[in-house]
Short mmCIF file of C-alpha atoms in Angstrom, two decimals:
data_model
loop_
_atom_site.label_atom_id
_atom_site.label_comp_id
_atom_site.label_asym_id
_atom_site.label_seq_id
_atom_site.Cartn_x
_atom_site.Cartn_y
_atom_site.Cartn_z
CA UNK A 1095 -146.75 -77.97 36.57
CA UNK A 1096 -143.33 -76.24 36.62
CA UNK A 1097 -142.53 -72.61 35.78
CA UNK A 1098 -139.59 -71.10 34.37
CA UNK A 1099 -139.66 -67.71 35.82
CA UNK A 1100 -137.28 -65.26 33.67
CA UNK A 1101 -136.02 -62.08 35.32
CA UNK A 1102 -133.42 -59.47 34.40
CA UNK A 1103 -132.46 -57.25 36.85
CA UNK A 1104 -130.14 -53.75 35.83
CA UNK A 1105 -128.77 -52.45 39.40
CA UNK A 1106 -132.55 -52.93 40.39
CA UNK A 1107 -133.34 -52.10 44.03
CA UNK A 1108 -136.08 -53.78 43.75
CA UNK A 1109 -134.88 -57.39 42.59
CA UNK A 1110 -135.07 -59.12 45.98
CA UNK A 1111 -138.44 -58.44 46.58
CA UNK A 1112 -139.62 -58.79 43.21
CA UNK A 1113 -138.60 -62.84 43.65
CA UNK A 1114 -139.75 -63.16 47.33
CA UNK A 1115 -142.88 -61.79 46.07
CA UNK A 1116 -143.14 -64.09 43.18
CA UNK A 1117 -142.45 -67.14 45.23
CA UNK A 1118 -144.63 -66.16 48.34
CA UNK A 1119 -147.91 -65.48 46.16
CA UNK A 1120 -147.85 -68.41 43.78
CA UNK A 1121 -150.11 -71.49 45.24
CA UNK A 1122 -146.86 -74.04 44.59
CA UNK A 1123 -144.01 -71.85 44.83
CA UNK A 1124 -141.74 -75.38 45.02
CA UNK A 1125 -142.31 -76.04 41.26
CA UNK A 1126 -141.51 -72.36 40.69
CA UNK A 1127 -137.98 -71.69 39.63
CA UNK A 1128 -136.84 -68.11 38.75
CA UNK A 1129 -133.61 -67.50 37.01
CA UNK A 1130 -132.21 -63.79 37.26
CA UNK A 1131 -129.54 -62.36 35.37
CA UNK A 1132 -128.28 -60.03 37.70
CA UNK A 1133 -126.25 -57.44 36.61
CA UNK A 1134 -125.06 -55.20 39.12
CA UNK A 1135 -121.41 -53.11 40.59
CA UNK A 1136 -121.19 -55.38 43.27
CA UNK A 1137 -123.28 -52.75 45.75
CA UNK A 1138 -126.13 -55.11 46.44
CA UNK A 1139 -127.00 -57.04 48.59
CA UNK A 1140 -129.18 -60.37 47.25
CA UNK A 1141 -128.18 -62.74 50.52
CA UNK A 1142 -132.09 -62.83 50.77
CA UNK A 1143 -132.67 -64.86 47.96
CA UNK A 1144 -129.43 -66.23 46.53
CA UNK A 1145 -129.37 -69.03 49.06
CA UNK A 1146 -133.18 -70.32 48.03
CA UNK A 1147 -132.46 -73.54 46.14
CA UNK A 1148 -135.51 -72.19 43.77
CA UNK A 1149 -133.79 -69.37 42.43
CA UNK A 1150 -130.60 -68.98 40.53
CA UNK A 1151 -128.67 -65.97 39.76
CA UNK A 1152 -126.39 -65.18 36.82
CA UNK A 1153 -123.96 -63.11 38.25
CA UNK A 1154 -122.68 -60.32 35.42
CA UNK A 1155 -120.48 -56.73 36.11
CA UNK A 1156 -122.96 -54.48 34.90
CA UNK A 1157 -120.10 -52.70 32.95
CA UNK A 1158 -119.81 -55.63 30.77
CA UNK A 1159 -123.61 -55.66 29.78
CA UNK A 1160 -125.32 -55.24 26.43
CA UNK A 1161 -128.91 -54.23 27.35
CA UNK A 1162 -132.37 -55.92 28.35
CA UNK A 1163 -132.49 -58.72 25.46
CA UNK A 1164 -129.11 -59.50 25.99
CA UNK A 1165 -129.96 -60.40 29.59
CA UNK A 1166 -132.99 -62.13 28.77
CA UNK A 1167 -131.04 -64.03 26.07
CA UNK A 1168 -129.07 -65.42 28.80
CA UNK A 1169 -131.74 -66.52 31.15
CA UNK A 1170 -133.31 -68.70 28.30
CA UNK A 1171 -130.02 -70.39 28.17
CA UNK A 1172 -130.80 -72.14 31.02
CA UNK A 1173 -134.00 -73.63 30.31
CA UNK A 1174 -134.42 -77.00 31.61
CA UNK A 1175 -137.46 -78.36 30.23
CA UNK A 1176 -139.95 -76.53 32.42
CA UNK A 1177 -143.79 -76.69 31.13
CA UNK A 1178 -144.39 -73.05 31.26
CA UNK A 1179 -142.26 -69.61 30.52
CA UNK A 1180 -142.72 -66.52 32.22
CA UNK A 1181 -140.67 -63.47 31.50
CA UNK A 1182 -141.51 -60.48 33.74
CA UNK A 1183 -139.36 -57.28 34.68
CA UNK A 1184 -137.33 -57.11 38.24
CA UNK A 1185 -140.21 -54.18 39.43
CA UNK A 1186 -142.75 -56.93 39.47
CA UNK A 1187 -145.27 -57.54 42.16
CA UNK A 1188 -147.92 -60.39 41.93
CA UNK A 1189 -151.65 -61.11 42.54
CA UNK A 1190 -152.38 -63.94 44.99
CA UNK A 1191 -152.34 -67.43 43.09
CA UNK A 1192 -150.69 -66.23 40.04
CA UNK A 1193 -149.29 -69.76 38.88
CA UNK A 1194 -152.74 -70.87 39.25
CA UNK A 1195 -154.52 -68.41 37.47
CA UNK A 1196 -151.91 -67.99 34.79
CA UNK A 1197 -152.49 -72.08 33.89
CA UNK A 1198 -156.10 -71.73 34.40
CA UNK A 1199 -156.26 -68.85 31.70
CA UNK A 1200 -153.67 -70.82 29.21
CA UNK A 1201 -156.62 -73.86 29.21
CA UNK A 1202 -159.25 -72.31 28.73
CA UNK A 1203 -158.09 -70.10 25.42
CA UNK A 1204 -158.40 -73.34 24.17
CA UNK A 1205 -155.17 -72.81 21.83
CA UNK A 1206 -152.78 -75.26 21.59
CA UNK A 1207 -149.90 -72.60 22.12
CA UNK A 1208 -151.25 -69.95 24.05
CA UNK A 1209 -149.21 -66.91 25.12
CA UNK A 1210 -150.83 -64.42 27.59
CA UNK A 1211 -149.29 -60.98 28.16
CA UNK A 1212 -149.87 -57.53 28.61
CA UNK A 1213 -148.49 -54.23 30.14
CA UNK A 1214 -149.59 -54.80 34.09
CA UNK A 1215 -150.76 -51.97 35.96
CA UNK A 1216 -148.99 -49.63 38.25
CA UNK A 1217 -147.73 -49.93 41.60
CA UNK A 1218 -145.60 -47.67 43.75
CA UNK A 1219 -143.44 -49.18 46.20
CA UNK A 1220 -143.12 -46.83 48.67
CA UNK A 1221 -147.04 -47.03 48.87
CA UNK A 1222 -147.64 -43.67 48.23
CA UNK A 1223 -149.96 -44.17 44.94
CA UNK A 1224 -152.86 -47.27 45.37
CA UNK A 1225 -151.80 -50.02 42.56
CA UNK A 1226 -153.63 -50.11 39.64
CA UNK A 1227 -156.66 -52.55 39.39
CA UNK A 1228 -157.52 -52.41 35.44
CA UNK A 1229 -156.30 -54.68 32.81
CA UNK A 1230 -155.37 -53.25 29.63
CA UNK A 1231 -154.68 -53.94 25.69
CA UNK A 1232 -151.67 -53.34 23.97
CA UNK A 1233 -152.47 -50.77 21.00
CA UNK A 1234 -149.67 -49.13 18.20
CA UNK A 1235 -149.56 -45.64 19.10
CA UNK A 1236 -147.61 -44.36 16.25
CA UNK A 1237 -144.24 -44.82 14.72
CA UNK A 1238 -140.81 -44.14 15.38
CA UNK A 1239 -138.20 -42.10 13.62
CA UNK A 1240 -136.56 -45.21 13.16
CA UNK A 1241 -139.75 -46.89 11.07
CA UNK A 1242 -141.05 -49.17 14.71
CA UNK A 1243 -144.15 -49.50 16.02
CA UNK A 1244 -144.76 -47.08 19.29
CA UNK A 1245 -146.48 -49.51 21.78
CA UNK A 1246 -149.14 -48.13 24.00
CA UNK A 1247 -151.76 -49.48 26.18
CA UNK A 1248 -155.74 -48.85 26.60
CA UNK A 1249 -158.29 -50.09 29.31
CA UNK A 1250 -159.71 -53.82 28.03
CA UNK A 1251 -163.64 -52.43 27.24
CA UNK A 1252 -165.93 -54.28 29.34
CA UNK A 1253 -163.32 -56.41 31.00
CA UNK A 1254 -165.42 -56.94 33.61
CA UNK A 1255 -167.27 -58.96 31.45
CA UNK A 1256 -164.56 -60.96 29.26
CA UNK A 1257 -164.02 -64.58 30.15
CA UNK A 1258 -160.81 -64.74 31.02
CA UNK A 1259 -158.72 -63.96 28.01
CA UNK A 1260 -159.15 -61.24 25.12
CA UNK A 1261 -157.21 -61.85 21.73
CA UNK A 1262 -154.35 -59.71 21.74
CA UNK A 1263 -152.44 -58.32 18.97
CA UNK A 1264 -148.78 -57.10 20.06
CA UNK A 1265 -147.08 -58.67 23.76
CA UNK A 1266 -145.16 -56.53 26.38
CA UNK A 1267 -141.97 -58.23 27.17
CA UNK A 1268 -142.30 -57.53 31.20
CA UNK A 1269 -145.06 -59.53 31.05
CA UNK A 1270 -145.23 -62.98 28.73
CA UNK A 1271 -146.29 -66.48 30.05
CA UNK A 1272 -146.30 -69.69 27.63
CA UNK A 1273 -145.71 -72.82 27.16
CA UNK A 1274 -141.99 -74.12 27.66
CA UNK A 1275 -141.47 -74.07 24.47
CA UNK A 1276 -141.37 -71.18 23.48
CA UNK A 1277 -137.82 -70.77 25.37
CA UNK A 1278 -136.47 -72.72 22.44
CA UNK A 1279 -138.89 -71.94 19.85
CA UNK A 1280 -138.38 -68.23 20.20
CA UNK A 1281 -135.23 -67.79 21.88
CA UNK A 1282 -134.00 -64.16 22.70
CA UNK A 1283 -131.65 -62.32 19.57
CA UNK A 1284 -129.01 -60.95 22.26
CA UNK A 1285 -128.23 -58.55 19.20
CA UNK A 1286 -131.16 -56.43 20.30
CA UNK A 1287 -131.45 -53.42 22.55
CA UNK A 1288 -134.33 -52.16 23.16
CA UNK A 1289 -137.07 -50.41 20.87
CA UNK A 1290 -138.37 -52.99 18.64
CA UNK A 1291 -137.89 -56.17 21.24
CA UNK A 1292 -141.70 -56.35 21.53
CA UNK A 1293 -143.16 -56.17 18.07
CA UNK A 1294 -140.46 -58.45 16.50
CA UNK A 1295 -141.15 -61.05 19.52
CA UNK A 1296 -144.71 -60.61 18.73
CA UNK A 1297 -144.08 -61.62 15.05
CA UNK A 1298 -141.73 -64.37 15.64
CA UNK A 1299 -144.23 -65.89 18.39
CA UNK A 1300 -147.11 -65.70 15.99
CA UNK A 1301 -145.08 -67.78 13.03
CA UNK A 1302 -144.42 -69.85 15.52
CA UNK A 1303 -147.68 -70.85 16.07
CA UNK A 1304 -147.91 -68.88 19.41
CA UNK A 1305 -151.74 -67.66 19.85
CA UNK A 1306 -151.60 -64.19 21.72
CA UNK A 1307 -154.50 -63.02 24.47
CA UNK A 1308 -154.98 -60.73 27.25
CA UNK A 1309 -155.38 -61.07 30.77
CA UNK A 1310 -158.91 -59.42 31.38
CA UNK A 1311 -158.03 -59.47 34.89
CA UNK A 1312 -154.99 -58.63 36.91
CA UNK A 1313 -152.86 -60.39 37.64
CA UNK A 1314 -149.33 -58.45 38.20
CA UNK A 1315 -148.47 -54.80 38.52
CA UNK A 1316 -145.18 -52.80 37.14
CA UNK A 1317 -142.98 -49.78 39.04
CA UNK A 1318 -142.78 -48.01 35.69
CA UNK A 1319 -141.53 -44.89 37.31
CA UNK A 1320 -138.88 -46.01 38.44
CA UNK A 1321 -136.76 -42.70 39.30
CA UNK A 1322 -134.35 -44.41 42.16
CA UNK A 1323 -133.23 -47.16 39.42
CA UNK A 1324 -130.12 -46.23 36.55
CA UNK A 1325 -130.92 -47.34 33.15
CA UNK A 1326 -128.34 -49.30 31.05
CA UNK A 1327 -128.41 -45.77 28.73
CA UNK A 1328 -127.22 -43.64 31.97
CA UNK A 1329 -124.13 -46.11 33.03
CA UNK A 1330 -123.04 -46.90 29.12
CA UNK A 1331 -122.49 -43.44 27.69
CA UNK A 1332 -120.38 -42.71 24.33
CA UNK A 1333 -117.68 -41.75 26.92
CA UNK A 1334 -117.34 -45.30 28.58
CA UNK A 1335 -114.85 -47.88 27.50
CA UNK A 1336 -117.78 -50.56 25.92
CA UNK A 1337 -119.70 -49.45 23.09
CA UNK A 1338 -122.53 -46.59 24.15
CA UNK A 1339 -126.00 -47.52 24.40
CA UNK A 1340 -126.83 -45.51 21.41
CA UNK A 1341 -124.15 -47.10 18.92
CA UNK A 1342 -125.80 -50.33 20.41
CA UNK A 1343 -129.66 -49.03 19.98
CA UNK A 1344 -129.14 -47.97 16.38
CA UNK A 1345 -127.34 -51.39 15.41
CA UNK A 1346 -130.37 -52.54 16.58
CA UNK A 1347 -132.73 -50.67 14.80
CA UNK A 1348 -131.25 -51.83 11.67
CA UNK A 1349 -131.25 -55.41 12.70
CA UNK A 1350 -134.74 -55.76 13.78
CA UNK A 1351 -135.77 -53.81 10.45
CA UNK A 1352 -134.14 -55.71 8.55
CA UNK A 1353 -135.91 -59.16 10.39
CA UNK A 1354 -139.13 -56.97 9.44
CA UNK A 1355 -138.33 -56.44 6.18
CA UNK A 1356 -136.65 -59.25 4.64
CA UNK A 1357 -138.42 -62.35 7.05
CA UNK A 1358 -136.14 -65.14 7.22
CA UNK A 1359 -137.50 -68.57 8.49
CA UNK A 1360 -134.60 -70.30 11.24
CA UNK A 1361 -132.64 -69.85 14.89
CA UNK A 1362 -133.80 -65.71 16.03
CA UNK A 1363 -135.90 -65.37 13.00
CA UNK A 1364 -139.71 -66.06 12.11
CA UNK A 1365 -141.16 -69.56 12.79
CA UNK A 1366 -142.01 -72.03 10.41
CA UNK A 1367 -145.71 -72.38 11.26
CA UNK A 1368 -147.21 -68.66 9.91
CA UNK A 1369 -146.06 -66.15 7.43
CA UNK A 1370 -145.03 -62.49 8.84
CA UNK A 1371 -147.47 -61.74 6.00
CA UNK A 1372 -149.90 -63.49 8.05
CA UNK A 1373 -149.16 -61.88 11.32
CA UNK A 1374 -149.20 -58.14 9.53
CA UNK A 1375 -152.88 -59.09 8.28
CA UNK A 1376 -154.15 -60.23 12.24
CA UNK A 1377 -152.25 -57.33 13.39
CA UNK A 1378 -153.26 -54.90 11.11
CA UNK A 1379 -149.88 -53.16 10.32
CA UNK A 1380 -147.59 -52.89 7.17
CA UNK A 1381 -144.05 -53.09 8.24
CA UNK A 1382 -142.63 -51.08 5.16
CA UNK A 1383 -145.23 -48.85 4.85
CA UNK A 1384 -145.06 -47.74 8.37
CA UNK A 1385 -148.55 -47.93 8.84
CA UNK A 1386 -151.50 -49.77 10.54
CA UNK A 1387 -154.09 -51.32 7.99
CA UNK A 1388 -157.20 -51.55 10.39
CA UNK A 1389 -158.31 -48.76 12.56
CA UNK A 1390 -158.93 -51.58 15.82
CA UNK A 1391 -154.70 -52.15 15.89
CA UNK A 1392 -154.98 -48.40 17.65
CA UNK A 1393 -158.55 -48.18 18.94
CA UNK A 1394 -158.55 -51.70 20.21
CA UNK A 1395 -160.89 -54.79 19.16
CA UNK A 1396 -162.19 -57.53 20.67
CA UNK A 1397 -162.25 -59.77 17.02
CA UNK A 1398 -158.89 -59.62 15.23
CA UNK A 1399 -158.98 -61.47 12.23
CA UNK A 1400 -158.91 -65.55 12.56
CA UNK A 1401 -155.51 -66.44 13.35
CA UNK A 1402 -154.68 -68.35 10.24
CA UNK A 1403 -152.25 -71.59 10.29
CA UNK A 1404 -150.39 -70.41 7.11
CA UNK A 1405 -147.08 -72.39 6.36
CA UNK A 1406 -143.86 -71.57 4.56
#
């Protein structure tokens, strides 16, 4: 089975071995193809992997870029037709047999669109810290200023036990496999910056008919840290000649409100399979109110309501 492997890279030192990684630890790494959109100041060197016929780079002048989803919105351009998606960050590193496991898990939720995701453990590449070996939850740890979720993450209870999969309530966007489909079923709104990218993509997946679970074992791990790495924020300050990150973050804000607010049904909007109404009731949160409605959407639970198959 193929693999559409989506990864945006911001002046990332760590983007050349985040693909050789990727493509030495999967079992078939032929029927892997990763697609980076590489935005950089023409300071790096990716010789390593831009001459691998399995991975192709989008070359854009960092200057000219418009934040994560933008990048990401890009990549899903070129979707050929792949059977599976997966969208991780360019600080990844990989368990053994990933591709494998990753299918294996997808099967056996037993859903006909299943999308597995969470926020991976830690690792530290200059190997100072030991890489994380737990698998957690996504949880809402409060709200922001702006009215969003805050997105946090908890240890799976008794993951040692879980078989396979947990249901999971929210996605992290550094870590989201699925079916093919969901490139062109949920495509990337460019328009977005950064807070709010994972809750809306959470809602849009699930009235899409996408079925959300947990790894309960690891399977990746994340350079979080990340301290010898700009941010698009540092390089695209109100004093540059593109419009600042924060002009760009608060456009945002209102857009992906306003999705959350006023649900529209069509191309970057909910999906036609599930109400948002629907998703706030499995979720437990109230968009408006700025609230969660069930005490397990921050303390975690292992039985979220039935995901129902409500149309528009």
């Amino acid at each position: 089975m193929t693999i559409f492997v989506s990864v945006a890279a911001y002046r990332d030192p760590q983007l050349v071995p985040t693909v050789q990684d990727c493509l030495a630890k999967a079992d078939r790494p032929d029927e892997i193809r990763v697609v980076v959109c590489w935005q950089h100041h023409g300071d790096e060197d990716v010789s390593a992997i831009a001459a691998d016929p399995r991975v192709q780079l989008i070359d854009r002048d960092a200057r000219d870029s418009r934040g994560a989803c933008w990048a990401r919105a890009q990549i899903m351009a070129e979707y050929a037709g792949e059977d599976w998606f997966f969208q991780v960050d360019s600080h990844t590193r990989f368990a053994a047999g990933w591709d494998s496991r990753l299918i294996e898990l997808a099967a056996r939720t037993g859903a006909a669109k299943p999308l597995i995701t969470c926020y991976p453990p830690t690792y530290d590449p200059t190997g100072d810290q030991p890489p994380g070996d737990v698998p957690a939850e996504l949880v809402i740890e409060g709200w922001s200023d702006a009215g969003l979720p805050i997105m946090g993450q908890r240890t799976i209870e008794d993951w040692e036990n879980q078989d396979g999969t947990v249901p999971a309530r929210f996605l992290g966007a550094c870590f989201l496999f699925a079916p093919g489909s969901f490139a062109r079923e949920v495509r990337y709104d460019p328009a977005i910056y950064f807070q709010g990218e994972e809750i809306l993509l959470a809602a849009r997946a699930y009235t899409a008919g996408y079925d959300l679970f947990h790894p309960a074992e690891v399977l990746a791990w994340h350079y979080y840290l990340r301290q010898d790495s700009p941010r698009h924020w540092d390089d695209h300050g109100a004093d540059g000649t593109d419009a600042s990150w924060y002009e760009l973050d608060r456009a945002s804000h209102r857009r992906v409100l306003t999705k959350l607010y006023f649900p529209e049904v069509g191309h970057l909007a909910m999906g036609r399979h599930r109400t948002l109404a629907a998703y706030q009731e499995y979720a437990g949160v109230d968009f408006v109110a700025r609230k969660w409605t069930r005490p397990a959407t921050v303390t975690g639970d292992r039985t979220p309501p039935a995901a129902a198959a409500t149309p528009h």
